[in-house]
Amino acid sequence: MSKLRRLDQTLASLGFGSRREVRELIHAGQAKVKGIVIKDEGAKVNPHEVTLNDEPLEAPDGLLVLFHKPTGYVCTHSDGEGPTIYELLPFRWRERNPPVTSVGRLDKDTSGVLLITDRGELVQRWTSPKFVIEKVYEATVDKPLTADLIEIFARGDLLLTSETKPCLPAKLEIVDELHAKLTITEGRYHQVRRMFASQGYHVQKLHRSSFGEYELDGLEAGKWKVLERP
Ligand code: URA
């Protein structure tokens, strides 16, 4: 059972507008609790029992979303480096307090599984080196792959340019001459591209097919699925 909260605070924190704006919605009779119109903005409510224009409130206890990031979008909140993933997501999610953010980032040119949430503890847990989460990347490279890469990536002594700590062991599966799957448990900056670059390969295409237990399961690029709370 959710904690009781003021009605105006509930609506504002779920992205329906500023305190002043949501009070206008409330005074206009658009909010109901168990089907009864409530015009008192200070009423203490269970967010799960509130509707706005007869629609239940979305994920009052926190939002977790599986997103298929398309290429061409950056994962930052500001648009200095091009269009952002947040432009593809419902505007209200950015207006939530706390706002949604991605769990880690994918490069602009990388597509695939990206989790989006407003739950800071999930971001912390899933990006912390203490929690081992396997991420699988499908890479297309510019020249034929050789079997020795499997051992090189698996050894756990691969040093990336300008770093002093070697990468943890990673599992490389060669799919065909130019395609491989790489499973890593870290999330260093441009890690997959830099791992291949350290061996003289240029990654031409990169797609993350899974993040821990989460997979796209046919979700199209640019689309998302709201997940049940973990
Ligand atoms: N490694 C990369 O090089 N890019 C990503 O987006 C993710 C992992």
Short mmCIF file of N, CA and C and ligand atoms in Angstrom, two decimals, residues 106-107 110 137 190-193 206, ligand 1:
data_model
loop_
_atom_site.label_atom_id
_atom_site.label_comp_id
_atom_site.label_asym_id
_atom_site.label_seq_id
_atom_site.Cartn_x
_atom_site.Cartn_y
_atom_site.Cartn_z
N LEU A 106 24.35 4.52 -23.73
CA LEU A 106 24.86 3.93 -24.97
C LEU A 106 25.33 5.10 -25.84
N ASP A 107 26.37 4.87 -26.64
CA ASP A 107 26.86 5.93 -27.54
C ASP A 107 25.77 6.33 -28.52
N THR A 110 25.22 3.71 -31.11
CA THR A 110 24.90 2.36 -30.65
C THR A 110 23.40 2.25 -30.45
N TYR A 137 26.72 -7.42 -26.41
CA TYR A 137 26.80 -6.50 -27.55
C TYR A 137 27.04 -7.28 -28.83
N HIS A 190 32.79 3.92 -23.94
CA HIS A 190 33.03 3.35 -25.28
C HIS A 190 33.76 2.00 -25.19
N GLN A 191 33.43 1.23 -24.16
CA GLN A 191 34.26 0.07 -23.86
C GLN A 191 34.41 -0.91 -25.01
N VAL A 192 33.28 -1.27 -25.64
CA VAL A 192 33.35 -2.31 -26.67
C VAL A 192 34.17 -1.81 -27.87
N ARG A 193 33.88 -0.58 -28.28
CA ARG A 193 34.63 -0.03 -29.43
C ARG A 193 36.12 0.03 -29.10
N LEU A 206 27.13 -1.28 -33.73
CA LEU A 206 27.10 -1.85 -32.39
C LEU A 206 25.68 -1.82 -31.85
N1 URA B 1 30.59 0.10 -25.60
C1 URA B 1 30.66 1.02 -26.58
O1 URA B 1 31.68 1.15 -27.21
N2 URA B 1 29.59 1.76 -26.82
C2 URA B 1 28.42 1.66 -26.16
O2 URA B 1 27.46 2.38 -26.45
C3 URA B 1 28.36 0.70 -25.15
C4 URA B 1 29.44 -0.07 -24.88
#
